Short mmCIF file of C-alpha atoms in Angstrom, two decimals:
data_model
loop_
_atom_site.label_atom_id
_atom_site.label_comp_id
_atom_site.label_asym_id
_atom_site.label_seq_id
_atom_site.Cartn_x
_atom_site.Cartn_y
_atom_site.Cartn_z
CA UNK A 1 -10.97 -6.18 -14.57
CA UNK A 2 -11.50 -2.61 -13.45
CA UNK A 3 -8.86 -1.21 -11.16
CA UNK A 4 -8.60 1.75 -8.85
CA UNK A 5 -8.39 4.94 -10.87
CA UNK A 6 -6.61 8.00 -9.60
CA UNK A 7 -6.42 11.42 -11.12
CA UNK A 8 -4.43 13.32 -11.94
CA UNK A 9 -1.36 11.12 -12.36
CA UNK A 10 0.98 14.06 -11.94
CA UNK A 11 0.46 17.43 -10.31
CA UNK A 12 2.77 20.35 -9.81
CA UNK A 13 1.76 23.04 -7.35
CA UNK A 14 3.43 25.98 -5.70
CA UNK A 15 3.80 26.42 -1.97
CA UNK A 16 0.65 27.57 -0.21
CA UNK A 17 -1.54 26.43 -3.09
CA UNK A 18 -4.34 23.89 -2.86
CA UNK A 19 -4.56 20.50 -4.53
CA UNK A 20 -7.40 18.02 -4.97
CA UNK A 21 -6.70 14.38 -5.70
CA UNK A 22 -9.42 12.05 -6.88
CA UNK A 23 -9.90 8.33 -6.48
CA UNK A 24 -12.41 6.00 -8.10
CA UNK A 25 -12.48 2.64 -6.33
CA UNK A 26 -13.08 -0.74 -7.87
CA UNK A 27 -16.83 -1.17 -8.49
CA UNK A 28 -18.67 -2.58 -5.48
CA UNK A 29 -15.78 -1.87 -3.14
CA UNK A 30 -17.09 -0.01 -0.12
CA UNK A 31 -13.85 1.08 1.54
CA UNK A 32 -11.31 3.60 0.36
CA UNK A 33 -7.91 4.33 1.87
CA UNK A 34 -5.42 7.10 1.23
CA UNK A 35 -1.67 6.66 1.65
CA UNK A 36 1.28 8.99 1.27
CA UNK A 37 4.67 7.73 0.12
CA UNK A 38 7.62 10.08 0.36
CA UNK A 39 10.78 9.52 -1.70
CA UNK A 40 12.43 6.27 -0.65
CA UNK A 41 9.85 5.75 2.08
CA UNK A 42 7.17 3.16 2.70
CA UNK A 43 3.53 4.17 2.25
CA UNK A 44 2.00 5.84 5.30
CA UNK A 45 -1.70 5.58 6.03
CA UNK A 46 -3.57 8.88 5.98
CA UNK A 47 -7.28 8.22 6.21
CA UNK A 48 -9.98 5.76 5.23
CA UNK A 49 -13.69 5.71 4.53
CA UNK A 50 -16.23 2.95 4.80
CA UNK A 51 -19.65 3.45 3.26
CA UNK A 52 -18.99 7.17 2.90
CA UNK A 53 -18.12 7.66 6.55
CA UNK A 54 -14.61 8.24 7.86
CA UNK A 55 -13.54 4.97 9.41
CA UNK A 56 -9.97 5.60 10.48
CA UNK A 57 -7.44 8.36 10.60
CA UNK A 58 -3.69 8.14 10.47
CA UNK A 59 -0.94 10.69 10.17
CA UNK A 60 -2.93 13.14 8.11
CA UNK A 61 -2.07 16.82 8.60
CA UNK A 62 -4.85 19.18 9.62
CA UNK A 63 -4.28 20.97 6.30
CA UNK A 64 -5.61 17.89 4.52
CA UNK A 65 -9.19 16.73 4.39
CA UNK A 66 -10.96 13.99 2.53
CA UNK A 67 -14.40 12.66 1.86
CA UNK A 68 -16.17 9.84 0.11
CA UNK A 69 -19.11 10.66 -2.06
CA UNK A 70 -22.39 8.87 -2.77
CA UNK A 71 -20.87 7.15 -5.81
CA UNK A 72 -18.02 5.94 -3.57
CA UNK A 73 -15.35 8.01 -5.21
CA UNK A 74 -13.13 9.89 -2.83
CA UNK A 75 -11.25 13.16 -2.90
CA UNK A 76 -8.24 14.24 -0.89
CA UNK A 77 -8.03 17.99 -0.47
CA UNK A 78 -4.70 19.48 0.45
CA UNK A 79 -4.35 23.14 1.37
CA UNK A 80 -1.45 25.44 2.21
CA UNK A 81 0.88 23.06 0.46
CA UNK A 82 4.41 22.73 1.75
CA UNK A 83 7.52 21.44 0.03
CA UNK A 84 7.40 18.39 2.30
CA UNK A 85 4.04 17.40 0.86
CA UNK A 86 5.79 16.33 -2.33
CA UNK A 87 5.13 12.61 -2.51
CA UNK A 88 3.24 9.84 -4.20
CA UNK A 89 -0.33 9.69 -2.99
CA UNK A 90 -2.05 6.36 -3.32
CA UNK A 91 -5.64 5.44 -3.05
CA UNK A 92 -6.67 1.86 -2.35
CA UNK A 93 -10.02 0.17 -2.19
CA UNK A 94 -11.35 -3.03 -0.73
CA UNK A 95 -14.53 -4.80 0.11
CA UNK A 96 -14.81 -4.67 3.86
CA UNK A 97 -14.88 -7.94 5.68
CA UNK A 98 -14.39 -8.66 9.36
CA UNK A 99 -11.34 -10.73 8.51
CA UNK A 100 -10.25 -8.16 5.90
CA UNK A 101 -9.60 -8.69 2.23
CA UNK A 102 -7.03 -7.61 -0.26
CA UNK A 103 -6.58 -3.89 -0.74
CA UNK A 104 -5.98 -2.86 -4.33
CA UNK A 105 -4.03 0.26 -5.08
CA UNK A 106 -4.26 2.80 -7.83
CA UNK A 107 -1.27 4.01 -9.80
CA UNK A 108 -0.92 7.00 -7.55
CA UNK A 109 -0.74 10.74 -7.99
CA UNK A 110 2.73 12.21 -7.93
CA UNK A 111 2.49 15.61 -6.30
CA UNK A 112 5.40 17.98 -6.61
CA UNK A 113 5.32 21.17 -4.58
CA UNK A 114 7.72 23.84 -5.80
CA UNK B 1 8.23 3.31 14.56
CA UNK B 2 7.43 0.98 11.75
CA UNK B 3 5.12 -1.95 12.29
CA UNK B 4 6.95 -3.97 9.70
CA UNK B 5 10.61 -4.16 9.07
CA UNK B 6 12.00 -6.02 6.16
CA UNK B 7 15.31 -7.54 5.47
CA UNK B 8 17.34 -7.39 3.52
CA UNK B 9 16.82 -3.78 2.52
CA UNK B 10 18.39 -4.58 -0.83
CA UNK B 11 18.99 -7.83 -2.63
CA UNK B 12 20.78 -8.47 -5.89
CA UNK B 13 20.62 -11.87 -7.56
CA UNK B 14 21.08 -13.49 -10.93
CA UNK B 15 18.18 -14.45 -13.12
CA UNK B 16 17.04 -17.97 -12.33
CA UNK B 17 18.00 -17.78 -8.68
CA UNK B 18 15.54 -17.71 -5.82
CA UNK B 19 14.95 -14.54 -3.81
CA UNK B 20 13.86 -14.57 -0.19
CA UNK B 21 12.66 -11.51 1.63
CA UNK B 22 11.68 -11.36 5.28
CA UNK B 23 9.29 -9.17 7.17
CA UNK B 24 8.85 -8.75 10.89
CA UNK B 25 6.05 -6.99 12.69
CA UNK B 26 5.32 -6.01 16.25
CA UNK B 27 1.63 -6.33 17.04
CA UNK B 28 -0.97 -9.00 16.46
CA UNK B 29 -2.43 -9.09 13.00
CA UNK B 30 -5.49 -10.15 11.04
CA UNK B 31 -3.66 -10.61 7.79
CA UNK B 32 -0.37 -9.94 6.11
CA UNK B 33 -0.13 -8.90 2.50
CA UNK B 34 2.79 -8.59 0.13
CA UNK B 35 2.98 -5.90 -2.53
CA UNK B 36 5.35 -5.14 -5.34
CA UNK B 37 6.23 -1.67 -6.52
CA UNK B 38 8.19 -0.79 -9.60
CA UNK B 39 10.12 2.43 -9.26
CA UNK B 40 7.73 5.30 -8.67
CA UNK B 41 4.76 3.26 -9.77
CA UNK B 42 1.70 1.81 -8.11
CA UNK B 43 1.57 -0.97 -5.56
CA UNK B 44 0.63 -4.31 -7.03
CA UNK B 45 -1.02 -6.80 -4.71
CA UNK B 46 0.78 -10.14 -4.73
CA UNK B 47 -0.65 -12.32 -2.03
CA UNK B 48 -2.58 -12.23 1.24
CA UNK B 49 -2.03 -14.67 4.07
CA UNK B 50 -4.38 -14.80 6.99
CA UNK B 51 -3.21 -15.04 10.58
CA UNK B 52 -4.43 -18.64 10.84
CA UNK B 53 -2.51 -19.72 7.75
CA UNK B 54 1.11 -20.80 7.73
CA UNK B 55 1.95 -21.01 4.06
CA UNK B 56 0.49 -19.89 0.78
CA UNK B 57 1.51 -20.28 -2.84
CA UNK B 58 0.75 -18.29 -5.94
CA UNK B 59 2.66 -19.16 -9.08
CA UNK B 60 6.34 -18.58 -8.38
CA UNK B 61 5.55 -16.96 -5.04
CA UNK B 62 5.59 -18.70 -1.70
CA UNK B 63 4.69 -16.89 1.48
CA UNK B 64 5.09 -18.18 4.99
CA UNK B 65 3.77 -16.71 8.20
CA UNK B 66 4.97 -17.45 11.71
CA UNK B 67 2.73 -15.61 14.13
CA UNK B 68 4.73 -16.84 17.13
CA UNK B 69 7.78 -15.04 15.76
CA UNK B 70 5.74 -12.26 14.19
CA UNK B 71 7.47 -12.75 10.89
CA UNK B 72 6.75 -13.60 7.30
CA UNK B 73 8.85 -14.48 4.30
CA UNK B 74 8.30 -14.09 0.60
CA UNK B 75 10.12 -16.48 -1.70
CA UNK B 76 10.28 -15.82 -5.42
CA UNK B 77 11.51 -18.87 -7.28
CA UNK B 78 13.28 -18.87 -10.63
CA UNK B 79 13.55 -15.11 -10.62
CA UNK B 80 13.37 -13.05 -13.80
CA UNK B 81 14.69 -9.63 -14.67
CA UNK B 82 11.06 -8.44 -14.66
CA UNK B 83 10.87 -9.25 -10.94
CA UNK B 84 13.15 -6.28 -10.27
CA UNK B 85 11.13 -4.05 -7.96
CA UNK B 86 10.60 -3.10 -4.33
CA UNK B 87 8.64 -5.55 -2.23
CA UNK B 88 6.64 -4.49 0.79
CA UNK B 89 4.82 -6.43 3.43
CA UNK B 90 1.77 -4.83 4.99
CA UNK B 91 -0.23 -5.84 8.01
CA UNK B 92 -3.61 -4.98 9.37
CA UNK B 93 -4.40 -5.29 13.03
CA UNK B 94 -7.54 -6.64 14.70
CA UNK B 95 -9.96 -3.78 15.16
CA UNK B 96 -7.81 -1.63 12.93
CA UNK B 97 -10.44 -1.10 10.30
CA UNK B 98 -8.40 -2.92 7.67
CA UNK B 99 -5.89 -0.07 7.33
CA UNK B 100 -2.47 -1.33 6.33
CA UNK B 101 0.84 -0.66 8.00
CA UNK B 102 3.71 -1.14 5.61
CA UNK B 103 7.20 -2.38 6.20
CA UNK B 104 10.24 -0.56 4.93
CA UNK B 105 10.51 -2.67 1.80
CA UNK B 106 13.17 -4.75 0.09
CA UNK B 107 14.65 -3.56 -3.17
CA UNK B 108 15.21 -6.59 -5.36
CA UNK B 109 17.40 -6.43 -8.42
CA UNK B 110 17.50 -9.41 -10.73
CA UNK B 111 20.38 -9.27 -13.16
CA UNK B 112 20.66 -11.07 -16.46
#
């Protein structure tokens, strides 16, 4: 079965640079979530989209922005990168239901800011 | 503060033994999900238990949910070395748009 695809898998950027992470959800899933996981930390919710509209916002810095496109893929744009942005960035997708359903995660993008 | 806290933070057992991990949360929930993560890898969905369920099984996994105590447990029976990973519980709250709040995770090591 198709899973959530994230690209790139690894990314190295310098401070103050910009990074774009991409996420392709499971086909027919209408909701995408972005999470950030620092070293030794639990994943922290950043932002989510339902049917291409932002549905919820967590602890996402103002330097970050995201959107979901007409084909349901999503991109997380990160500007003015800081060393503390080094983390694993996960995308997850689900099929929205009032009672909620399982969220399936991609393999993540490991961002290293040097 | 974290919605979910897990204990133990680390657990080391021998292959064939059972492993039990606990998760506590603070607010009301729609569902609770358990995930596994191998070091630096993606999160693998294990099982979802709804707030009106008390117990759920999937293969060697058994999950319980006690909403009165705001806690859940994950039992892995007959553990294998391949079960070595970090295990996270994650909850979503009513009206929370299905976003997940993760616990701090339990690092399980299964030794041969």
